[in-house]
mmCIF file with all atom_site columns, C-alpha atoms and ligand atoms in Angstrom:
data_model
loop_
_atom_site.group_PDB
_atom_site.id
_atom_site.type_symbol
_atom_site.label_atom_id
_atom_site.label_alt_id
_atom_site.label_comp_id
_atom_site.label_asym_id
_atom_site.label_entity_id
_atom_site.label_seq_id
_atom_site.pdbx_PDB_ins_code
_atom_site.Cartn_x
_atom_site.Cartn_y
_atom_site.Cartn_z
_atom_site.occupancy
_atom_site.B_iso_or_equiv
_atom_site.pdbx_formal_charge
_atom_site.auth_seq_id
_atom_site.auth_comp_id
_atom_site.auth_asym_id
_atom_site.auth_atom_id
_atom_site.pdbx_PDB_model_num
ATOM   1   C  CA  . UNK A 1 1   ? 37.324 59.807 79.071  1.00 56.00 ? 1   UNK A CA  1
ATOM   2   C  CA  . UNK A 1 2   ? 39.493 57.581 81.229  1.00 62.00 ? 2   UNK A CA  1
ATOM   3   C  CA  . UNK A 1 3   ? 37.960 54.226 81.737  1.00 63.00 ? 3   UNK A CA  1
ATOM   4   C  CA  . UNK A 1 4   ? 37.857 52.911 85.293  1.00 68.00 ? 4   UNK A CA  1
ATOM   5   C  CA  . UNK A 1 5   ? 40.085 49.892 85.127  1.00 71.00 ? 5   UNK A CA  1
ATOM   6   C  CA  . UNK A 1 6   ? 41.368 47.917 88.079  1.00 69.00 ? 6   UNK A CA  1
ATOM   7   C  CA  . UNK A 1 7   ? 45.138 48.063 88.147  1.00 89.00 ? 7   UNK A CA  1
ATOM   8   C  CA  . UNK A 1 8   ? 47.677 47.495 90.875  1.00 96.00 ? 8   UNK A CA  1
ATOM   9   C  CA  . UNK A 1 9   ? 50.076 50.281 91.690  1.00 98.00 ? 9   UNK A CA  1
ATOM   10  C  CA  . UNK A 1 10  ? 53.652 50.537 92.861  1.00 98.00 ? 10  UNK A CA  1
ATOM   11  C  CA  . UNK A 1 11  ? 53.585 53.243 95.509  1.00 98.00 ? 11  UNK A CA  1
ATOM   12  C  CA  . UNK A 1 12  ? 56.538 54.860 97.268  1.00 98.00 ? 12  UNK A CA  1
ATOM   13  C  CA  . UNK A 1 13  ? 56.433 57.082 100.361 1.00 98.00 ? 13  UNK A CA  1
ATOM   14  C  CA  . UNK A 1 14  ? 59.820 58.626 100.956 1.00 98.00 ? 14  UNK A CA  1
ATOM   15  C  CA  . UNK A 1 15  ? 61.409 61.871 102.199 1.00 98.00 ? 15  UNK A CA  1
ATOM   16  C  CA  . UNK A 1 16  ? 62.575 63.298 105.522 1.00 97.00 ? 16  UNK A CA  1
ATOM   17  C  CA  . UNK A 1 17  ? 59.195 64.454 106.843 1.00 97.00 ? 17  UNK A CA  1
ATOM   18  C  CA  . UNK A 1 18  ? 56.834 62.562 109.115 1.00 97.00 ? 18  UNK A CA  1
ATOM   19  C  CA  . UNK A 1 19  ? 53.995 60.531 107.622 1.00 97.00 ? 19  UNK A CA  1
ATOM   20  C  CA  . UNK A 1 20  ? 55.408 57.716 105.507 1.00 97.00 ? 20  UNK A CA  1
ATOM   21  C  CA  . UNK A 1 21  ? 54.413 54.802 107.707 1.00 96.00 ? 21  UNK A CA  1
ATOM   22  C  CA  . UNK A 1 22  ? 51.157 56.496 108.725 1.00 96.00 ? 22  UNK A CA  1
ATOM   23  C  CA  . UNK A 1 23  ? 50.257 57.010 105.054 1.00 97.00 ? 23  UNK A CA  1
ATOM   24  C  CA  . UNK A 1 24  ? 50.615 53.287 104.472 1.00 97.00 ? 24  UNK A CA  1
ATOM   25  C  CA  . UNK A 1 25  ? 48.529 52.565 107.590 1.00 96.00 ? 25  UNK A CA  1
ATOM   26  C  CA  . UNK A 1 26  ? 45.858 54.873 106.172 1.00 97.00 ? 26  UNK A CA  1
ATOM   27  C  CA  . UNK A 1 27  ? 45.857 52.759 103.019 1.00 97.00 ? 27  UNK A CA  1
ATOM   28  C  CA  . UNK A 1 28  ? 45.317 49.667 105.198 1.00 97.00 ? 28  UNK A CA  1
ATOM   29  C  CA  . UNK A 1 29  ? 42.238 51.207 106.786 1.00 97.00 ? 29  UNK A CA  1
ATOM   30  C  CA  . UNK A 1 30  ? 40.796 52.073 103.391 1.00 97.00 ? 30  UNK A CA  1
ATOM   31  C  CA  . UNK A 1 31  ? 41.572 48.630 101.973 1.00 98.00 ? 31  UNK A CA  1
ATOM   32  C  CA  . UNK A 1 32  ? 39.994 46.856 104.959 1.00 98.00 ? 32  UNK A CA  1
ATOM   33  C  CA  . UNK A 1 33  ? 36.817 48.741 104.065 1.00 97.00 ? 33  UNK A CA  1
ATOM   34  C  CA  . UNK A 1 34  ? 36.685 46.546 100.939 1.00 97.00 ? 34  UNK A CA  1
ATOM   35  C  CA  . UNK A 1 35  ? 37.694 43.453 102.898 1.00 98.00 ? 35  UNK A CA  1
ATOM   36  C  CA  . UNK A 1 36  ? 41.022 43.197 101.082 1.00 98.00 ? 36  UNK A CA  1
ATOM   37  C  CA  . UNK A 1 37  ? 43.814 40.993 102.371 1.00 98.00 ? 37  UNK A CA  1
ATOM   38  C  CA  . UNK A 1 38  ? 46.840 43.024 103.386 1.00 98.00 ? 38  UNK A CA  1
ATOM   39  C  CA  . UNK A 1 39  ? 50.359 41.953 104.234 1.00 98.00 ? 39  UNK A CA  1
ATOM   40  C  CA  . UNK A 1 40  ? 52.788 44.233 106.013 1.00 97.00 ? 40  UNK A CA  1
ATOM   41  C  CA  . UNK A 1 41  ? 56.454 43.411 106.356 1.00 97.00 ? 41  UNK A CA  1
ATOM   42  C  CA  . UNK A 1 42  ? 58.365 45.603 108.746 1.00 95.00 ? 42  UNK A CA  1
ATOM   43  C  CA  . UNK A 1 43  ? 62.024 45.712 107.731 1.00 94.00 ? 43  UNK A CA  1
ATOM   44  C  CA  . UNK A 1 44  ? 63.300 47.418 110.870 1.00 89.00 ? 44  UNK A CA  1
ATOM   45  C  CA  . UNK A 1 45  ? 62.299 45.533 114.020 1.00 83.00 ? 45  UNK A CA  1
ATOM   46  C  CA  . UNK A 1 46  ? 61.139 47.861 116.757 1.00 81.00 ? 46  UNK A CA  1
ATOM   47  C  CA  . UNK A 1 47  ? 60.232 50.649 114.336 1.00 85.00 ? 47  UNK A CA  1
ATOM   48  C  CA  . UNK A 1 48  ? 56.529 50.018 114.986 1.00 87.00 ? 48  UNK A CA  1
ATOM   49  C  CA  . UNK A 1 49  ? 55.206 51.287 118.275 1.00 89.00 ? 49  UNK A CA  1
ATOM   50  C  CA  . UNK A 1 50  ? 52.420 50.258 120.638 1.00 91.00 ? 50  UNK A CA  1
ATOM   51  C  CA  . UNK A 1 51  ? 49.661 52.311 118.977 1.00 92.00 ? 51  UNK A CA  1
ATOM   52  C  CA  . UNK A 1 52  ? 50.005 50.899 115.488 1.00 91.00 ? 52  UNK A CA  1
ATOM   53  C  CA  . UNK A 1 53  ? 50.780 47.368 116.675 1.00 93.00 ? 53  UNK A CA  1
ATOM   54  C  CA  . UNK A 1 54  ? 47.557 47.337 118.709 1.00 94.00 ? 54  UNK A CA  1
ATOM   55  C  CA  . UNK A 1 55  ? 45.624 49.270 116.058 1.00 94.00 ? 55  UNK A CA  1
ATOM   56  C  CA  . UNK A 1 56  ? 46.483 46.772 113.343 1.00 95.00 ? 56  UNK A CA  1
ATOM   57  C  CA  . UNK A 1 57  ? 45.166 43.960 115.579 1.00 94.00 ? 57  UNK A CA  1
ATOM   58  C  CA  . UNK A 1 58  ? 41.771 45.659 115.348 1.00 95.00 ? 58  UNK A CA  1
ATOM   59  C  CA  . UNK A 1 59  ? 41.915 45.270 111.575 1.00 96.00 ? 59  UNK A CA  1
ATOM   60  C  CA  . UNK A 1 60  ? 42.019 41.484 111.899 1.00 95.00 ? 60  UNK A CA  1
ATOM   61  C  CA  . UNK A 1 61  ? 41.602 39.163 110.101 1.00 97.00 ? 61  UNK A CA  1
ATOM   62  C  CA  . UNK A 1 62  ? 42.491 41.301 107.093 1.00 98.00 ? 62  UNK A CA  1
ATOM   63  C  CA  . UNK A 1 63  ? 45.933 42.557 108.035 1.00 97.00 ? 63  UNK A CA  1
ATOM   64  C  CA  . UNK A 1 64  ? 48.906 40.273 108.531 1.00 97.00 ? 64  UNK A CA  1
ATOM   65  C  CA  . UNK A 1 65  ? 51.936 41.894 110.144 1.00 96.00 ? 65  UNK A CA  1
ATOM   66  C  CA  . UNK A 1 66  ? 55.356 40.288 109.811 1.00 95.00 ? 66  UNK A CA  1
ATOM   67  C  CA  . UNK A 1 67  ? 58.290 41.648 111.729 1.00 92.00 ? 67  UNK A CA  1
ATOM   68  C  CA  . UNK A 1 68  ? 61.742 40.839 110.496 1.00 89.00 ? 68  UNK A CA  1
ATOM   69  C  CA  . UNK A 1 69  ? 65.016 42.548 111.143 1.00 80.00 ? 69  UNK A CA  1
ATOM   70  C  CA  . UNK A 1 70  ? 67.266 42.825 114.145 1.00 78.00 ? 70  UNK A CA  1
ATOM   71  C  CA  . UNK A 1 71  ? 66.302 46.279 115.335 1.00 77.00 ? 71  UNK A CA  1
ATOM   72  C  CA  . UNK A 1 72  ? 67.773 49.664 114.551 1.00 79.00 ? 72  UNK A CA  1
ATOM   73  C  CA  . UNK A 1 73  ? 71.092 49.542 112.759 1.00 77.00 ? 73  UNK A CA  1
ATOM   74  C  CA  . UNK A 1 74  ? 74.128 51.417 113.996 1.00 72.00 ? 74  UNK A CA  1
ATOM   75  C  CA  . UNK A 1 75  ? 72.504 53.431 116.764 1.00 69.00 ? 75  UNK A CA  1
ATOM   76  C  CA  . UNK A 1 76  ? 72.681 53.467 120.564 1.00 58.00 ? 76  UNK A CA  1
ATOM   77  C  CA  . UNK A 1 77  ? 72.307 49.904 121.768 1.00 66.00 ? 77  UNK A CA  1
ATOM   78  C  CA  . UNK A 1 78  ? 72.993 48.180 118.456 1.00 73.00 ? 78  UNK A CA  1
ATOM   79  C  CA  . UNK A 1 79  ? 75.719 45.673 119.230 1.00 69.00 ? 79  UNK A CA  1
ATOM   80  C  CA  . UNK A 1 80  ? 74.901 43.318 116.391 1.00 74.00 ? 80  UNK A CA  1
ATOM   81  C  CA  . UNK A 1 81  ? 77.240 42.836 113.478 1.00 85.00 ? 81  UNK A CA  1
ATOM   82  C  CA  . UNK A 1 82  ? 76.411 43.977 109.955 1.00 86.00 ? 82  UNK A CA  1
ATOM   83  C  CA  . UNK A 1 83  ? 76.183 40.318 108.975 1.00 89.00 ? 83  UNK A CA  1
ATOM   84  C  CA  . UNK A 1 84  ? 73.413 39.702 111.518 1.00 90.00 ? 84  UNK A CA  1
ATOM   85  C  CA  . UNK A 1 85  ? 71.409 42.648 110.134 1.00 91.00 ? 85  UNK A CA  1
ATOM   86  C  CA  . UNK A 1 86  ? 72.185 41.531 106.581 1.00 93.00 ? 86  UNK A CA  1
ATOM   87  C  CA  . UNK A 1 87  ? 70.871 38.026 107.267 1.00 93.00 ? 87  UNK A CA  1
ATOM   88  C  CA  . UNK A 1 88  ? 67.671 39.436 108.772 1.00 93.00 ? 88  UNK A CA  1
ATOM   89  C  CA  . UNK A 1 89  ? 67.186 41.670 105.727 1.00 95.00 ? 89  UNK A CA  1
ATOM   90  C  CA  . UNK A 1 90  ? 67.760 38.667 103.435 1.00 96.00 ? 90  UNK A CA  1
ATOM   91  C  CA  . UNK A 1 91  ? 65.033 36.801 105.313 1.00 96.00 ? 91  UNK A CA  1
ATOM   92  C  CA  . UNK A 1 92  ? 62.782 39.821 104.789 1.00 97.00 ? 92  UNK A CA  1
ATOM   93  C  CA  . UNK A 1 93  ? 63.447 39.829 101.051 1.00 98.00 ? 93  UNK A CA  1
ATOM   94  C  CA  . UNK A 1 94  ? 62.663 36.093 100.843 1.00 98.00 ? 94  UNK A CA  1
ATOM   95  C  CA  . UNK A 1 95  ? 59.447 36.620 102.815 1.00 98.00 ? 95  UNK A CA  1
ATOM   96  C  CA  . UNK A 1 96  ? 58.413 39.570 100.619 1.00 98.00 ? 96  UNK A CA  1
ATOM   97  C  CA  . UNK A 1 97  ? 58.947 37.462 97.478  1.00 98.00 ? 97  UNK A CA  1
ATOM   98  C  CA  . UNK A 1 98  ? 56.966 34.589 98.981  1.00 98.00 ? 98  UNK A CA  1
ATOM   99  C  CA  . UNK A 1 99  ? 54.063 36.856 99.956  1.00 98.00 ? 99  UNK A CA  1
ATOM   100 C  CA  . UNK A 1 100 ? 53.989 38.640 96.595  1.00 98.00 ? 100 UNK A CA  1
ATOM   101 C  CA  . UNK A 1 101 ? 54.114 35.380 94.653  1.00 98.00 ? 101 UNK A CA  1
ATOM   102 C  CA  . UNK A 1 102 ? 51.409 33.765 96.807  1.00 98.00 ? 102 UNK A CA  1
ATOM   103 C  CA  . UNK A 1 103 ? 48.952 36.163 95.162  1.00 96.00 ? 103 UNK A CA  1
ATOM   104 C  CA  . UNK A 1 104 ? 46.863 36.159 98.338  1.00 97.00 ? 104 UNK A CA  1
ATOM   105 C  CA  . UNK A 1 105 ? 47.104 39.888 99.043  1.00 98.00 ? 105 UNK A CA  1
ATOM   106 C  CA  . UNK A 1 106 ? 45.719 42.886 97.216  1.00 98.00 ? 106 UNK A CA  1
ATOM   107 C  CA  . UNK A 1 107 ? 47.952 45.210 99.234  1.00 98.00 ? 107 UNK A CA  1
ATOM   108 C  CA  . UNK A 1 108 ? 51.501 44.541 100.379 1.00 98.00 ? 108 UNK A CA  1
ATOM   109 C  CA  . UNK A 1 109 ? 53.395 47.097 102.439 1.00 98.00 ? 109 UNK A CA  1
ATOM   110 C  CA  . UNK A 1 110 ? 57.162 46.847 102.827 1.00 98.00 ? 110 UNK A CA  1
ATOM   111 C  CA  . UNK A 1 111 ? 57.782 49.346 105.591 1.00 97.00 ? 111 UNK A CA  1
ATOM   112 C  CA  . UNK A 1 112 ? 61.272 50.873 105.786 1.00 96.00 ? 112 UNK A CA  1
ATOM   113 C  CA  . UNK A 1 113 ? 62.548 48.781 102.874 1.00 97.00 ? 113 UNK A CA  1
ATOM   114 C  CA  . UNK A 1 114 ? 64.126 51.968 101.482 1.00 98.00 ? 114 UNK A CA  1
ATOM   115 C  CA  . UNK A 1 115 ? 66.108 52.361 104.691 1.00 96.00 ? 115 UNK A CA  1
ATOM   116 C  CA  . UNK A 1 116 ? 67.295 48.761 104.494 1.00 96.00 ? 116 UNK A CA  1
ATOM   117 C  CA  . UNK A 1 117 ? 68.467 49.467 100.912 1.00 97.00 ? 117 UNK A CA  1
ATOM   118 C  CA  . UNK A 1 118 ? 70.118 52.724 101.935 1.00 97.00 ? 118 UNK A CA  1
ATOM   119 C  CA  . UNK A 1 119 ? 72.074 50.937 104.651 1.00 94.00 ? 119 UNK A CA  1
ATOM   120 C  CA  . UNK A 1 120 ? 73.247 48.313 102.164 1.00 95.00 ? 120 UNK A CA  1
ATOM   121 C  CA  . UNK A 1 121 ? 71.306 45.548 103.935 1.00 95.00 ? 121 UNK A CA  1
ATOM   122 C  CA  . UNK A 1 122 ? 69.208 44.925 100.824 1.00 97.00 ? 122 UNK A CA  1
ATOM   123 C  CA  . UNK A 1 123 ? 70.965 45.036 97.457  1.00 98.00 ? 123 UNK A CA  1
ATOM   124 C  CA  . UNK A 1 124 ? 69.715 46.790 94.325  1.00 98.00 ? 124 UNK A CA  1
ATOM   125 C  CA  . UNK A 1 125 ? 69.228 43.379 92.721  1.00 98.00 ? 125 UNK A CA  1
ATOM   126 C  CA  . UNK A 1 126 ? 67.094 42.207 95.651  1.00 98.00 ? 126 UNK A CA  1
ATOM   127 C  CA  . UNK A 1 127 ? 64.962 45.360 95.501  1.00 98.00 ? 127 UNK A CA  1
ATOM   128 C  CA  . UNK A 1 128 ? 64.522 44.861 91.768  1.00 98.00 ? 128 UNK A CA  1
ATOM   129 C  CA  . UNK A 1 129 ? 63.542 41.216 92.250  1.00 98.00 ? 129 UNK A CA  1
ATOM   130 C  CA  . UNK A 1 130 ? 60.807 42.279 94.696  1.00 98.00 ? 130 UNK A CA  1
ATOM   131 C  CA  . UNK A 1 131 ? 59.449 44.998 92.418  1.00 98.00 ? 131 UNK A CA  1
ATOM   132 C  CA  . UNK A 1 132 ? 59.557 42.737 89.357  1.00 98.00 ? 132 UNK A CA  1
ATOM   133 C  CA  . UNK A 1 133 ? 57.692 39.972 91.214  1.00 98.00 ? 133 UNK A CA  1
ATOM   134 C  CA  . UNK A 1 134 ? 54.625 42.190 91.695  1.00 97.00 ? 134 UNK A CA  1
ATOM   135 C  CA  . UNK A 1 135 ? 51.536 40.908 89.867  1.00 94.00 ? 135 UNK A CA  1
ATOM   136 C  CA  . UNK A 1 136 ? 49.763 43.459 87.645  1.00 93.00 ? 136 UNK A CA  1
ATOM   137 C  CA  . UNK A 1 137 ? 46.713 43.645 89.950  1.00 94.00 ? 137 UNK A CA  1
ATOM   138 C  CA  . UNK A 1 138 ? 48.675 43.875 93.211  1.00 97.00 ? 138 UNK A CA  1
ATOM   139 C  CA  . UNK A 1 139 ? 49.328 47.098 95.074  1.00 98.00 ? 139 UNK A CA  1
ATOM   140 C  CA  . UNK A 1 140 ? 52.817 47.295 96.517  1.00 98.00 ? 140 UNK A CA  1
ATOM   141 C  CA  . UNK A 1 141 ? 53.804 50.080 98.899  1.00 98.00 ? 141 UNK A CA  1
ATOM   142 C  CA  . UNK A 1 142 ? 57.420 50.724 99.817  1.00 98.00 ? 142 UNK A CA  1
ATOM   143 C  CA  . UNK A 1 143 ? 58.222 53.254 102.518 1.00 98.00 ? 143 UNK A CA  1
ATOM   144 C  CA  . UNK A 1 144 ? 61.285 54.879 104.017 1.00 98.00 ? 144 UNK A CA  1
ATOM   145 C  CA  . UNK A 1 145 ? 63.700 57.718 103.514 1.00 97.00 ? 145 UNK A CA  1
ATOM   146 C  CA  . UNK A 1 146 ? 66.134 57.802 100.599 1.00 98.00 ? 146 UNK A CA  1
ATOM   147 C  CA  . UNK A 1 147 ? 64.261 55.756 98.002  1.00 98.00 ? 147 UNK A CA  1
ATOM   148 C  CA  . UNK A 1 148 ? 66.618 54.888 95.156  1.00 98.00 ? 148 UNK A CA  1
ATOM   149 C  CA  . UNK A 1 149 ? 66.381 56.673 91.798  1.00 98.00 ? 149 UNK A CA  1
ATOM   150 C  CA  . UNK A 1 150 ? 65.641 53.316 90.189  1.00 98.00 ? 150 UNK A CA  1
ATOM   151 C  CA  . UNK A 1 151 ? 62.616 52.749 92.463  1.00 98.00 ? 151 UNK A CA  1
ATOM   152 C  CA  . UNK A 1 152 ? 61.330 56.291 91.956  1.00 98.00 ? 152 UNK A CA  1
ATOM   153 C  CA  . UNK A 1 153 ? 61.570 55.820 88.211  1.00 98.00 ? 153 UNK A CA  1
ATOM   154 C  CA  . UNK A 1 154 ? 59.792 52.471 88.351  1.00 98.00 ? 154 UNK A CA  1
ATOM   155 C  CA  . UNK A 1 155 ? 56.945 53.528 90.682  1.00 98.00 ? 155 UNK A CA  1
ATOM   156 C  CA  . UNK A 1 156 ? 53.490 54.685 89.583  1.00 98.00 ? 156 UNK A CA  1
ATOM   157 C  CA  . UNK A 1 157 ? 53.001 56.938 92.588  1.00 98.00 ? 157 UNK A CA  1
ATOM   158 C  CA  . UNK A 1 158 ? 55.754 58.617 94.582  1.00 98.00 ? 158 UNK A CA  1
ATOM   159 C  CA  . UNK A 1 159 ? 55.124 61.027 97.427  1.00 98.00 ? 159 UNK A CA  1
ATOM   160 C  CA  . UNK A 1 160 ? 57.978 62.766 99.166  1.00 98.00 ? 160 UNK A CA  1
ATOM   161 C  CA  . UNK A 1 161 ? 57.148 63.731 102.736 1.00 98.00 ? 161 UNK A CA  1
ATOM   162 C  CA  . UNK A 1 162 ? 59.113 66.932 103.123 1.00 98.00 ? 162 UNK A CA  1
ATOM   163 C  CA  . UNK A 1 163 ? 59.780 68.271 106.587 1.00 97.00 ? 163 UNK A CA  1
ATOM   164 C  CA  . UNK A 1 164 ? 58.630 71.853 106.937 1.00 97.00 ? 164 UNK A CA  1
ATOM   165 C  CA  . UNK A 1 165 ? 58.241 71.817 110.719 1.00 96.00 ? 165 UNK A CA  1
ATOM   166 C  CA  . UNK A 1 166 ? 58.464 69.055 113.276 1.00 95.00 ? 166 UNK A CA  1
ATOM   167 C  CA  . UNK A 1 167 ? 57.744 69.447 117.009 1.00 93.00 ? 167 UNK A CA  1
ATOM   168 C  CA  . UNK A 1 168 ? 61.124 67.851 117.698 1.00 93.00 ? 168 UNK A CA  1
ATOM   169 C  CA  . UNK A 1 169 ? 62.718 71.140 116.585 1.00 91.00 ? 169 UNK A CA  1
ATOM   170 C  CA  . UNK A 1 170 ? 61.021 72.827 119.559 1.00 94.00 ? 170 UNK A CA  1
ATOM   171 C  CA  . UNK A 1 171 ? 62.226 70.100 121.856 1.00 95.00 ? 171 UNK A CA  1
ATOM   172 C  CA  . UNK A 1 172 ? 58.831 68.349 121.951 1.00 94.00 ? 172 UNK A CA  1
ATOM   173 C  CA  . UNK A 1 173 ? 59.398 64.633 122.232 1.00 94.00 ? 173 UNK A CA  1
ATOM   174 C  CA  . UNK A 1 174 ? 57.409 61.858 120.529 1.00 93.00 ? 174 UNK A CA  1
ATOM   175 C  CA  . UNK A 1 175 ? 53.752 61.961 121.544 1.00 94.00 ? 175 UNK A CA  1
ATOM   176 C  CA  . UNK A 1 176 ? 51.446 59.080 122.464 1.00 95.00 ? 176 UNK A CA  1
ATOM   177 C  CA  . UNK A 1 177 ? 48.843 58.462 119.757 1.00 93.00 ? 177 UNK A CA  1
ATOM   178 C  CA  . UNK A 1 178 ? 50.753 60.621 117.299 1.00 93.00 ? 178 UNK A CA  1
ATOM   179 C  CA  . UNK A 1 179 ? 54.181 59.037 117.162 1.00 92.00 ? 179 UNK A CA  1
ATOM   180 C  CA  . UNK A 1 180 ? 53.742 55.792 119.081 1.00 92.00 ? 180 UNK A CA  1
HETATM 181 P  P1  . LIG B 2 .   ? 55.364 57.988 110.980 1.00 51.47 ? 201 LIG B P1  1
HETATM 182 O  O1  . LIG B 2 .   ? 55.636 56.582 111.477 1.00 51.47 ? 201 LIG B O1  1
HETATM 183 O  O2  . LIG B 2 .   ? 54.976 58.892 112.102 1.00 51.47 ? 201 LIG B O2  1
HETATM 184 O  O3  . LIG B 2 .   ? 54.463 58.013 109.792 1.00 51.47 ? 201 LIG B O3  1
HETATM 185 P  P2  . LIG B 2 .   ? 57.621 58.154 109.201 1.00 51.47 ? 201 LIG B P2  1
HETATM 186 O  O4  . LIG B 2 .   ? 57.348 56.748 108.838 1.00 51.47 ? 201 LIG B O4  1
HETATM 187 O  O5  . LIG B 2 .   ? 57.446 59.186 108.129 1.00 51.47 ? 201 LIG B O5  1
HETATM 188 O  O6  . LIG B 2 .   ? 56.767 58.559 110.467 1.00 51.47 ? 201 LIG B O6  1
HETATM 189 P  P3  . LIG B 2 .   ? 60.307 57.423 109.987 1.00 51.47 ? 201 LIG B P3  1
HETATM 190 O  O7  . LIG B 2 .   ? 61.433 57.973 109.190 1.00 51.47 ? 201 LIG B O7  1
HETATM 191 O  O8  . LIG B 2 .   ? 59.927 56.001 109.797 1.00 51.47 ? 201 LIG B O8  1
HETATM 192 O  O9  . LIG B 2 .   ? 59.062 58.381 109.765 1.00 51.47 ? 201 LIG B O9  1
HETATM 193 O  O10 . LIG B 2 .   ? 60.595 57.737 111.512 1.00 51.47 ? 201 LIG B O10 1
HETATM 194 C  C1  . LIG B 2 .   ? 59.893 57.134 112.544 1.00 51.47 ? 201 LIG B C1  1
HETATM 195 C  C2  . LIG B 2 .   ? 59.733 58.016 113.763 1.00 51.47 ? 201 LIG B C2  1
HETATM 196 O  O11 . LIG B 2 .   ? 60.494 59.210 113.713 1.00 51.47 ? 201 LIG B O11 1
HETATM 197 C  C3  . LIG B 2 .   ? 58.298 58.488 113.955 1.00 51.47 ? 201 LIG B C3  1
HETATM 198 O  O12 . LIG B 2 .   ? 57.934 58.253 115.291 1.00 51.47 ? 201 LIG B O12 1
HETATM 199 C  C4  . LIG B 2 .   ? 58.275 59.930 113.669 1.00 51.47 ? 201 LIG B C4  1
HETATM 200 O  O13 . LIG B 2 .   ? 57.436 60.685 114.525 1.00 51.47 ? 201 LIG B O13 1
HETATM 201 C  C5  . LIG B 2 .   ? 59.683 60.341 113.869 1.00 51.47 ? 201 LIG B C5  1
HETATM 202 N  N1  . LIG B 2 .   ? 59.976 61.319 112.819 1.00 51.47 ? 201 LIG B N1  1
HETATM 203 C  C6  . LIG B 2 .   ? 59.560 61.245 111.540 1.00 51.47 ? 201 LIG B C6  1
HETATM 204 N  N2  . LIG B 2 .   ? 59.958 62.327 110.844 1.00 51.47 ? 201 LIG B N2  1
HETATM 205 C  C7  . LIG B 2 .   ? 60.647 63.091 111.718 1.00 51.47 ? 201 LIG B C7  1
HETATM 206 C  C8  . LIG B 2 .   ? 61.306 64.350 111.616 1.00 51.47 ? 201 LIG B C8  1
HETATM 207 N  N3  . LIG B 2 .   ? 61.336 64.996 110.455 1.00 51.47 ? 201 LIG B N3  1
HETATM 208 N  N4  . LIG B 2 .   ? 61.918 64.854 112.733 1.00 51.47 ? 201 LIG B N4  1
HETATM 209 C  C9  . LIG B 2 .   ? 61.892 64.156 113.904 1.00 51.47 ? 201 LIG B C9  1
HETATM 210 N  N5  . LIG B 2 .   ? 61.276 62.977 114.062 1.00 51.47 ? 201 LIG B N5  1
HETATM 211 C  C10 . LIG B 2 .   ? 60.663 62.446 112.989 1.00 51.47 ? 201 LIG B C10 1
HETATM 212 MG MG1 . LIG B 2 .   ? 58.347 54.967 108.988 1.00 51.47 ? 202 LIG B MG1 1
#
């Protein structure tokens, strides 16, 4: 029989389907039920919308949300240089290390860190330093498309959200309460 033992897990939500950030928000709700302390670091500024920003406020004082980053990289109105995005990502890595090492949180969520890695804003070495800093009893969640093979190998739990259908394919735009 498996003994119930309290361990921290390294959890990865990746893939091209919808639900990665919402899965991590679901974990927050569950963790707040036990009065855990939770730290979220959002690696892409602006990726969180009104609904979740306001929703997380209702989970106070348990959830701390930190926004770093300089917005979406390389799309529409992005006029910032790679270096500006790189510096923001570096600040995010430093903050993640500080929060992990503080040992104040039972759950740490690094939202869209995989995307920052994929874009070359966070190096493999930086990702490794974050993962290696995790304490054995801490739960660390990393979300975003295109998780690296190294991270997938290292993680205890990996779920790939796979798009089967998305309303966008029918021309239905993002919906209040569902997407934002
Ligand atoms: P969510 O925040 O809804 O959990 P996600 O974190 O899995 O989504 P991201 O890759 O971070 O997805 O994309 C963020 C936004 O893009 C969300 O508003 C989501 O609705 C939308 N989106 C996610 N997956 C798809 C898809 N397969 N096709 C079109 N839009 C998508
Ligand atoms: Mg997301």
